[in-house]
Amino acid sequence: MFKRKGLLTGTVVSAAFVLAACGGDEDAGTNGDAGAEGEETYEVRFLTEELEGQLQYEYAQEFADRLEEKTDGRIVTDVYEFGGLGSEVNQFQEIQNGNVEFAIVSPGFTGTTVQEGQLFALQFLFSDDEDVNYQVLNESEALNEGLSEKYEEYNVKPLAYWSEGGMQWTGNSPLREPADFENFQMRTQESTLIQTSYEQYGADPTPLSWEELYTSLQLGNIDGQENPIFFIEDANFHEVQDHMTISDHNIYVAMTTVNTDFYNSLPDDLREAVDEVVEEMRPVAHDMQLEMNEELLSAIEEDEDNPTEIYTLSEEERDAFRELAEPMQDFFRDDVGEDGAAILDQLIEEIEAAEEEAGN
Ligand code: 6CS
């Protein structure tokens, strides 16, 4: 059972977020200070795009606890909720410039810098089999080498790619066929590819931080959005949306990242400790997301005060969206260029091989 935060109503108010170390508190980042026995100690910051009780935050806290224990207190990590450093795009700048050492980053917010990261926006690219996706995200050379190199050009090292669960649509009207998206004001993250994908369905996409999403849905400025179930429930979007479509049109991939300079500056034993925690966290994150998504689906189903009509697309209905989504792979290849195209092609081969191995 996960620790749940208090109810979040409306806009995100992250009172606990005082990232004093960013921009000037000289005491907070004691990186590399010699401890009592002459060994360096590190006080580091781990920034997330979510709130306490939500997946990224709980992951980061578990990561922090394990790292502190494994290093006998030589790396002490403060975990920060979303909300104090501007939008998710601003947060990506904080990890690039080393104001924070660790961060969970959604690639959907890095599309204006690391173009290749937009491949995660390609709908119907990953498998419908969670185990296949788990294996591919952990083992893919396309991602863990090819794509990671692209992030490293920005001084950000992806340590792990992991899924927060299948993506579903919510709307103030039913979303069952592409025609339902005609003139639909769709909230998206900041990636041209995500926006163009929704234009293929006839929607009118609007990029927005999730901080503003509840209010925009409530006011009717935005008609709908996409997210994993746990997030739809925990951010209370279902309160201001009448319909939820189980579309599984994508998976929500998050990246555990570290500032490259910081990582490279660590003594070998501490860098190894970081790597070990990254490995330990893979199954933990997988189990957490499965449990949280299942538990919070029930919460939406049982919320009588905020009834939500839940509709699961049939395979035929999914195919109608798939047909419009697949040409986006060529759009990605043309738009992002040769390196991105090679990463995508290799990833597709890896997914197909994993599907075959799984007997799908
Ligand atoms: O929709 C969003 O933008 C947010 N969704 C999730 C699952 N995590 C953080 C992100 O910013």
GROMACS .gro file of C-alpha atoms and ligand atoms in nm:
model
  371
    1MET     CA    1   0.000   0.000   0.000
    2PHE     CA    2   0.135   0.338  -0.093
    3LYS     CA    3   0.141   0.643   0.122
    4ARG     CA    4  -0.129   0.873  -0.015
    5LYS     CA    5  -0.116   1.246  -0.004
    6GLY     CA    6  -0.404   1.460   0.107
    7LEU     CA    7  -0.657   1.555  -0.156
    8LEU     CA    8  -0.534   1.788  -0.423
    9THR     CA    9  -0.807   2.014  -0.541
   10GLY     CA   10  -0.759   2.236  -0.835
   11THR     CA   11  -0.418   2.381  -0.893
   12VAL     CA   12  -0.108   2.225  -0.753
   13VAL     CA   13   0.008   2.391  -0.437
   14SER     CA   14   0.329   2.230  -0.334
   15ALA     CA   15   0.392   2.406  -0.007
   16ALA     CA   16   0.676   2.179   0.089
   17PHE     CA   17   0.872   2.278  -0.215
   18VAL     CA   18   1.142   2.506  -0.096
   19LEU     CA   19   1.436   2.422  -0.312
   20ALA     CA   20   1.658   2.654  -0.117
   21ALA     CA   21   1.968   2.501  -0.262
   22CYS     CA   22   1.875   2.605  -0.612
   23GLY     CA   23   2.021   2.942  -0.684
   24GLY     CA   24   2.220   3.013  -0.383
   25ASP     CA   25   2.209   2.822  -0.055
   26GLU     CA   26   2.577   2.740  -0.025
   27ASP     CA   27   2.523   2.498   0.266
   28ALA     CA   28   2.271   2.276   0.098
   29GLY     CA   29   2.484   2.109  -0.163
   30THR     CA   30   2.779   1.978   0.034
   31ASN     CA   31   2.892   1.768  -0.257
   32GLY     CA   32   3.231   1.621  -0.213
   33ASP     CA   33   3.286   1.749   0.142
   34ALA     CA   34   3.525   1.539   0.346
   35GLY     CA   35   3.342   1.357   0.625
   36ALA     CA   36   3.477   1.264   0.969
   37GLU     CA   37   3.680   0.974   0.833
   38GLY     CA   38   3.803   1.163   0.531
   39GLU     CA   39   3.548   1.014   0.291
   40GLU     CA   40   3.346   1.255   0.083
   41THR     CA   41   2.982   1.297   0.169
   42TYR     CA   42   2.714   1.428  -0.062
   43GLU     CA   43   2.386   1.602   0.002
   44VAL     CA   44   2.191   1.587  -0.323
   45ARG     CA   45   1.850   1.680  -0.461
   46PHE     CA   46   1.611   1.454  -0.650
   47LEU     CA   47   1.345   1.646  -0.840
   48THR     CA   48   1.021   1.487  -0.956
   49GLU     CA   49   0.731   1.601  -1.173
   50GLU     CA   50   0.473   1.459  -0.934
   51LEU     CA   51   0.348   1.495  -0.576
   52GLU     CA   52   0.392   1.283  -0.268
   53GLY     CA   53   0.185   0.966  -0.305
   54GLN     CA   54   0.226   0.966  -0.681
   55LEU     CA   55   0.456   0.728  -0.860
   56GLN     CA   56   0.758   0.943  -0.944
   57TYR     CA   57   0.778   1.084  -0.592
   58GLU     CA   58   0.742   0.744  -0.426
   59TYR     CA   59   1.004   0.601  -0.662
   60ALA     CA   60   1.244   0.883  -0.583
   61GLN     CA   61   1.193   0.847  -0.208
   62GLU     CA   62   1.257   0.473  -0.222
   63PHE     CA   63   1.563   0.539  -0.439
   64ALA     CA   64   1.688   0.795  -0.185
   65ASP     CA   65   1.639   0.559   0.111
   66ARG     CA   66   1.821   0.275  -0.061
   67LEU     CA   67   2.108   0.497  -0.171
   68GLU     CA   68   2.158   0.639   0.176
   69GLU     CA   69   2.160   0.291   0.328
   70LYS     CA   70   2.390   0.144   0.065
   71THR     CA   71   2.642   0.427   0.102
   72ASP     CA   72   2.629   0.431   0.484
   73GLY     CA   73   2.495   0.782   0.473
   74ARG     CA   74   2.754   0.920   0.233
   75ILE     CA   75   2.484   1.018  -0.016
   76VAL     CA   76   2.186   1.183   0.148
   77THR     CA   77   1.907   1.275  -0.092
   78ASP     CA   78   1.627   1.527  -0.055
   79VAL     CA   79   1.330   1.445  -0.275
   80TYR     CA   80   1.124   1.733  -0.414
   81GLU     CA   81   0.767   1.740  -0.532
   82PHE     CA   82   0.657   1.915  -0.849
   83GLY     CA   83   0.553   2.274  -0.823
   84GLY     CA   84   0.830   2.498  -0.700
   85LEU     CA   85   1.052   2.534  -1.003
   86GLY     CA   86   0.810   2.627  -1.277
   87SER     CA   87   0.691   2.392  -1.543
   88GLU     CA   88   0.823   2.048  -1.628
   89VAL     CA   89   1.023   2.210  -1.910
   90ASN     CA   90   1.192   2.440  -1.656
   91GLN     CA   91   1.269   2.138  -1.441
   92PHE     CA   92   1.455   1.976  -1.730
   93GLN     CA   93   1.680   2.283  -1.734
   94GLU     CA   94   1.754   2.238  -1.362
   95ILE     CA   95   1.896   1.890  -1.418
   96GLN     CA   96   2.088   2.006  -1.727
   97ASN     CA   97   2.264   2.287  -1.540
   98GLY     CA   98   2.327   2.079  -1.228
   99ASN     CA   99   2.104   2.273  -0.990
  100VAL     CA  100   1.964   1.932  -0.903
  101GLU     CA  101   2.165   1.611  -0.920
  102PHE     CA  102   1.883   1.363  -0.990
  103ALA     CA  103   1.547   1.407  -1.161
  104ILE     CA  104   1.263   1.207  -1.306
  105VAL     CA  105   1.199   1.347  -1.651
  106SER     CA  106   0.908   1.281  -1.888
  107PRO     CA  107   1.047   1.282  -2.244
  108GLY     CA  108   0.729   1.459  -2.358
  109PHE     CA  109   0.869   1.775  -2.201
  110THR     CA  110   1.213   1.750  -2.365
  111GLY     CA  111   1.095   1.759  -2.726
  112THR     CA  112   1.225   2.109  -2.785
  113THR     CA  113   1.578   2.004  -2.685
  114VAL     CA  114   1.629   1.630  -2.732
  115GLN     CA  115   1.413   1.581  -3.042
  116GLU     CA  116   1.479   1.206  -3.048
  117GLY     CA  117   1.308   1.165  -2.708
  118GLN     CA  118   0.979   1.234  -2.882
  119LEU     CA  119   0.970   0.873  -2.997
  120PHE     CA  120   0.789   0.790  -2.673
  121ALA     CA  121   0.497   0.995  -2.809
  122LEU     CA  122   0.444   0.749  -3.096
  123GLN     CA  123   0.114   0.585  -3.019
  124PHE     CA  124   0.074   0.208  -3.061
  125LEU     CA  125   0.454   0.167  -3.082
  126PHE     CA  126   0.507  -0.036  -2.767
  127SER     CA  127   0.356  -0.374  -2.688
  128ASP     CA  128   0.020  -0.437  -2.525
  129ASP     CA  129   0.209  -0.682  -2.305
  130GLU     CA  130   0.343  -0.505  -1.993
  131ASP     CA  131   0.613  -0.769  -1.946
  132VAL     CA  132   0.744  -0.714  -2.297
  133ASN     CA  133   0.760  -0.339  -2.237
  134TYR     CA  134   0.936  -0.394  -1.904
  135GLN     CA  135   1.201  -0.606  -2.076
  136VAL     CA  136   1.243  -0.368  -2.369
  137LEU     CA  137   1.277  -0.057  -2.153
  138ASN     CA  138   1.536  -0.228  -1.936
  139GLU     CA  139   1.741  -0.391  -2.210
  140SER     CA  140   1.695  -0.186  -2.527
  141GLU     CA  141   2.023  -0.072  -2.681
  142ALA     CA  142   1.830   0.178  -2.891
  143LEU     CA  143   1.714   0.350  -2.574
  144ASN     CA  144   1.984   0.280  -2.317
  145GLU     CA  145   2.268   0.358  -2.559
  146GLY     CA  146   2.142   0.542  -2.869
  147LEU     CA  147   1.884   0.769  -2.709
  148SER     CA  148   2.079   0.812  -2.386
  149GLU     CA  149   2.372   0.953  -2.585
  150LYS     CA  150   2.139   1.221  -2.717
  151TYR     CA  151   2.044   1.324  -2.362
  152GLU     CA  152   2.410   1.318  -2.256
  153GLU     CA  153   2.478   1.592  -2.513
  154TYR     CA  154   2.270   1.807  -2.275
  155ASN     CA  155   2.462   1.694  -1.965
  156VAL     CA  156   2.178   1.464  -1.857
  157LYS     CA  157   2.238   1.092  -1.820
  158PRO     CA  158   1.932   0.865  -1.832
  159LEU     CA  159   1.986   0.586  -1.579
  160ALA     CA  160   1.662   0.400  -1.646
  161TYR     CA  161   1.354   0.417  -1.865
  162TRP     CA  162   1.045   0.286  -1.690
  163SER     CA  163   0.671   0.278  -1.743
  164GLU     CA  164   0.416   0.455  -1.528
  165GLY     CA  165   0.145   0.249  -1.697
  166GLY     CA  166  -0.083   0.248  -1.997
  167MET     CA  167  -0.211   0.584  -2.119
  168GLN     CA  168  -0.584   0.645  -2.123
  169TRP     CA  169  -0.800   0.930  -2.246
  170THR     CA  170  -1.045   1.133  -2.043
  171GLY     CA  171  -1.294   1.376  -2.193
  172ASN     CA  172  -1.602   1.580  -2.132
  173SER     CA  173  -1.755   1.373  -2.413
  174PRO     CA  174  -1.708   1.007  -2.513
  175LEU     CA  175  -1.387   0.923  -2.705
  176ARG     CA  176  -1.442   0.600  -2.897
  177GLU     CA  177  -1.349   0.674  -3.256
  178PRO     CA  178  -1.123   0.929  -3.426
  179ALA     CA  179  -1.428   1.137  -3.524
  180ASP     CA  180  -1.488   1.201  -3.153
  181PHE     CA  181  -1.169   1.406  -3.151
  182GLU     CA  182  -1.295   1.646  -3.418
  183ASN     CA  183  -1.232   2.000  -3.283
  184PHE     CA  184  -1.162   1.849  -2.941
  185GLN     CA  185  -0.940   2.074  -2.725
  186MET     CA  186  -0.678   1.819  -2.622
  187ARG     CA  187  -0.419   1.897  -2.357
  188THR     CA  188  -0.073   1.766  -2.446
  189GLN     CA  189   0.281   1.785  -2.317
  190GLU     CA  190   0.526   2.011  -2.502
  191SER     CA  191   0.623   1.804  -2.803
  192THR     CA  192   0.544   1.877  -3.167
  193LEU     CA  193   0.505   1.507  -3.225
  194ILE     CA  194   0.237   1.468  -2.959
  195GLN     CA  195   0.051   1.767  -3.097
  196THR     CA  196   0.072   1.647  -3.457
  197SER     CA  197  -0.045   1.300  -3.346
  198TYR     CA  198  -0.364   1.450  -3.208
  199GLU     CA  199  -0.411   1.663  -3.517
  200GLN     CA  200  -0.422   1.334  -3.712
  201TYR     CA  201  -0.734   1.250  -3.512
  202GLY     CA  202  -0.883   1.593  -3.589
  203ALA     CA  203  -0.820   1.736  -3.243
  204ASP     CA  204  -0.703   2.082  -3.150
  205PRO     CA  205  -0.402   2.018  -2.922
  206THR     CA  206  -0.290   2.264  -2.653
  207PRO     CA  207   0.043   2.213  -2.473
  208LEU     CA  208   0.011   2.279  -2.100
  209SER     CA  209   0.184   2.199  -1.774
  210TRP     CA  210  -0.020   1.957  -1.565
  211GLU     CA  211  -0.019   2.222  -1.294
  212GLU     CA  212  -0.284   2.411  -1.493
  213LEU     CA  213  -0.475   2.112  -1.616
  214TYR     CA  214  -0.738   2.057  -1.345
  215THR     CA  215  -0.856   2.417  -1.362
  216SER     CA  216  -0.854   2.420  -1.743
  217LEU     CA  217  -1.068   2.106  -1.751
  218GLN     CA  218  -1.298   2.246  -1.486
  219LEU     CA  219  -1.345   2.572  -1.676
  220GLY     CA  220  -1.398   2.385  -2.002
  221ASN     CA  221  -1.104   2.556  -2.173
  222ILE     CA  222  -0.969   2.208  -2.236
  223ASP     CA  223  -1.192   1.913  -2.331
  224GLY     CA  224  -0.968   1.624  -2.240
  225GLN     CA  225  -0.624   1.478  -2.174
  226GLU     CA  226  -0.419   1.157  -2.163
  227ASN     CA  227  -0.247   0.999  -1.864
  228PRO     CA  228  -0.206   0.672  -1.675
  229ILE     CA  229  -0.501   0.581  -1.453
  230PHE     CA  230  -0.320   0.640  -1.123
  231PHE     CA  231  -0.248   0.998  -1.226
  232ILE     CA  232  -0.600   1.064  -1.352
  233GLU     CA  233  -0.734   0.964  -1.012
  234ASP     CA  234  -0.466   1.114  -0.791
  235ALA     CA  235  -0.469   1.451  -0.968
  236ASN     CA  236  -0.851   1.435  -0.952
  237PHE     CA  237  -0.897   1.487  -1.325
  238HIS     CA  238  -1.186   1.240  -1.310
  239GLU     CA  239  -1.373   1.492  -1.093
  240VAL     CA  240  -1.387   1.734  -1.384
  241GLN     CA  241  -1.425   1.482  -1.668
  242ASP     CA  242  -1.731   1.268  -1.740
  243HIS     CA  243  -1.568   1.000  -1.955
  244MET     CA  244  -1.260   0.782  -1.940
  245THR     CA  245  -1.159   0.562  -2.234
  246ILE     CA  246  -0.932   0.266  -2.169
  247SER     CA  247  -0.741   0.303  -2.494
  248ASP     CA  248  -0.391   0.194  -2.395
  249HIS     CA  249  -0.276   0.390  -2.698
  250ASN     CA  250   0.069   0.427  -2.544
  251ILE     CA  251   0.265   0.371  -2.225
  252TYR     CA  252   0.381   0.661  -2.009
  253VAL     CA  253   0.760   0.636  -2.001
  254ALA     CA  254   0.955   0.821  -1.735
  255MET     CA  255   1.334   0.853  -1.721
  256THR     CA  256   1.542   0.840  -1.406
  257THR     CA  257   1.821   1.085  -1.480
  258VAL     CA  258   2.136   1.218  -1.320
  259ASN     CA  259   2.337   1.527  -1.408
  260THR     CA  260   2.627   1.382  -1.609
  261ASP     CA  261   2.900   1.601  -1.454
  262PHE     CA  262   2.785   1.510  -1.105
  263TYR     CA  263   2.771   1.140  -1.188
  264ASN     CA  264   3.119   1.144  -1.340
  265SER     CA  265   3.257   1.334  -1.042
  266LEU     CA  266   3.151   1.066  -0.793
  267PRO     CA  267   3.415   0.832  -0.650
  268ASP     CA  268   3.392   0.484  -0.807
  269ASP     CA  269   3.231   0.318  -0.506
  270LEU     CA  270   2.953   0.575  -0.486
  271ARG     CA  271   2.890   0.565  -0.860
  272GLU     CA  272   2.859   0.187  -0.831
  273ALA     CA  273   2.611   0.233  -0.545
  274VAL     CA  274   2.399   0.460  -0.766
  275ASP     CA  275   2.409   0.200  -1.045
  276GLU     CA  276   2.308  -0.076  -0.804
  277VAL     CA  277   2.011   0.122  -0.676
  278VAL     CA  278   1.902   0.191  -1.034
  279GLU     CA  279   1.898  -0.186  -1.097
  280GLU     CA  280   1.715  -0.263  -0.772
  281MET     CA  281   1.450  -0.006  -0.855
  282ARG     CA  282   1.349  -0.160  -1.188
  283PRO     CA  283   1.119  -0.432  -1.046
  284VAL     CA  284   1.012  -0.203  -0.763
  285ALA     CA  285   0.888   0.061  -1.010
  286HIS     CA  286   0.717  -0.204  -1.221
  287ASP     CA  287   0.527  -0.348  -0.924
  288MET     CA  288   0.443  -0.002  -0.791
  289GLN     CA  289   0.288   0.110  -1.118
  290LEU     CA  290   0.086  -0.210  -1.163
  291GLU     CA  291  -0.047  -0.188  -0.810
  292MET     CA  292  -0.117   0.185  -0.817
  293ASN     CA  293  -0.294   0.176  -1.153
  294GLU     CA  294  -0.513  -0.115  -1.047
  295GLU     CA  295  -0.594   0.031  -0.708
  296LEU     CA  296  -0.683   0.373  -0.844
  297LEU     CA  297  -0.896   0.232  -1.127
  298SER     CA  298  -1.114   0.087  -0.853
  299ALA     CA  299  -1.114   0.424  -0.680
  300ILE     CA  300  -1.249   0.593  -0.995
  301GLU     CA  301  -1.508   0.317  -1.042
  302GLU     CA  302  -1.624   0.349  -0.684
  303ASP     CA  303  -1.630   0.729  -0.663
  304GLU     CA  304  -2.004   0.790  -0.649
  305ASP     CA  305  -1.964   1.162  -0.590
  306ASN     CA  306  -1.779   1.199  -0.920
  307PRO     CA  307  -1.924   0.940  -1.155
  308THR     CA  308  -1.708   0.863  -1.460
  309GLU     CA  309  -1.828   0.656  -1.752
  310ILE     CA  310  -1.548   0.412  -1.826
  311TYR     CA  311  -1.535   0.259  -2.172
  312THR     CA  312  -1.278   0.005  -2.295
  313LEU     CA  313  -1.200   0.023  -2.668
  314SER     CA  314  -1.237  -0.301  -2.862
  315GLU     CA  315  -0.944  -0.415  -3.078
  316GLU     CA  316  -1.132  -0.293  -3.388
  317GLU     CA  317  -1.182   0.047  -3.230
  318ARG     CA  318  -0.814   0.064  -3.137
  319ASP     CA  319  -0.722  -0.027  -3.497
  320ALA     CA  320  -0.902   0.283  -3.625
  321PHE     CA  321  -0.669   0.498  -3.411
  322ARG     CA  322  -0.366   0.281  -3.490
  323GLU     CA  323  -0.418   0.341  -3.862
  324LEU     CA  324  -0.392   0.718  -3.813
  325ALA     CA  325  -0.109   0.690  -3.560
  326GLU     CA  326   0.130   0.467  -3.753
  327PRO     CA  327   0.219   0.724  -4.023
  328MET     CA  328   0.355   0.935  -3.736
  329GLN     CA  329   0.658   0.704  -3.737
  330ASP     CA  330   0.755   0.844  -4.078
  331PHE     CA  331   0.679   1.194  -3.959
  332PHE     CA  332   0.922   1.129  -3.670
  333ARG     CA  333   1.191   0.995  -3.908
  334ASP     CA  334   1.160   1.299  -4.138
  335ASP     CA  335   1.127   1.554  -3.863
  336VAL     CA  336   1.396   1.433  -3.624
  337GLY     CA  337   1.650   1.312  -3.879
  338GLU     CA  338   1.885   1.023  -3.938
  339ASP     CA  339   1.997   0.946  -3.583
  340GLY     CA  340   1.642   0.951  -3.453
  341ALA     CA  341   1.527   0.732  -3.740
  342ALA     CA  342   1.802   0.478  -3.663
  343ILE     CA  343   1.707   0.474  -3.293
  344LEU     CA  344   1.342   0.419  -3.382
  345ASP     CA  345   1.415   0.142  -3.632
  346GLN     CA  346   1.635  -0.040  -3.383
  347LEU     CA  347   1.371  -0.001  -3.111
  348ILE     CA  348   1.101  -0.145  -3.338
  349GLU     CA  349   1.323  -0.448  -3.405
  350GLU     CA  350   1.383  -0.491  -3.033
  351ILE     CA  351   1.011  -0.475  -2.956
  352GLU     CA  352   0.935  -0.730  -3.228
  353ALA     CA  353   1.206  -0.965  -3.100
  354ALA     CA  354   1.077  -0.936  -2.743
  355GLU     CA  355   0.719  -1.003  -2.861
  356GLU     CA  356   0.837  -1.314  -3.042
  357GLU     CA  357   1.035  -1.434  -2.742
  358ALA     CA  358   0.724  -1.389  -2.527
  359GLY     CA  359   0.522  -1.596  -2.777
  360ASN     CA  360   0.289  -1.307  -2.868
  3616CS     O1  361   0.055   1.477  -1.763
  3616CS     C1  362   0.160   1.516  -1.714
  3616CS     O2  363   0.220   1.610  -1.762
  3616CS     C2  364   0.214   1.447  -1.591
  3616CS     N1  365   0.179   1.308  -1.595
  3616CS     C3  366   0.244   1.220  -1.524
  3616CS     C4  367   0.203   1.078  -1.520
  3616CS     N2  368   0.352   1.253  -1.454
  3616CS     C5  369   0.408   1.387  -1.451
  3616CS     C6  370   0.365   1.464  -1.574
  3616CS     O3  371   0.406   1.595  -1.572
   0.00000   0.00000   0.00000
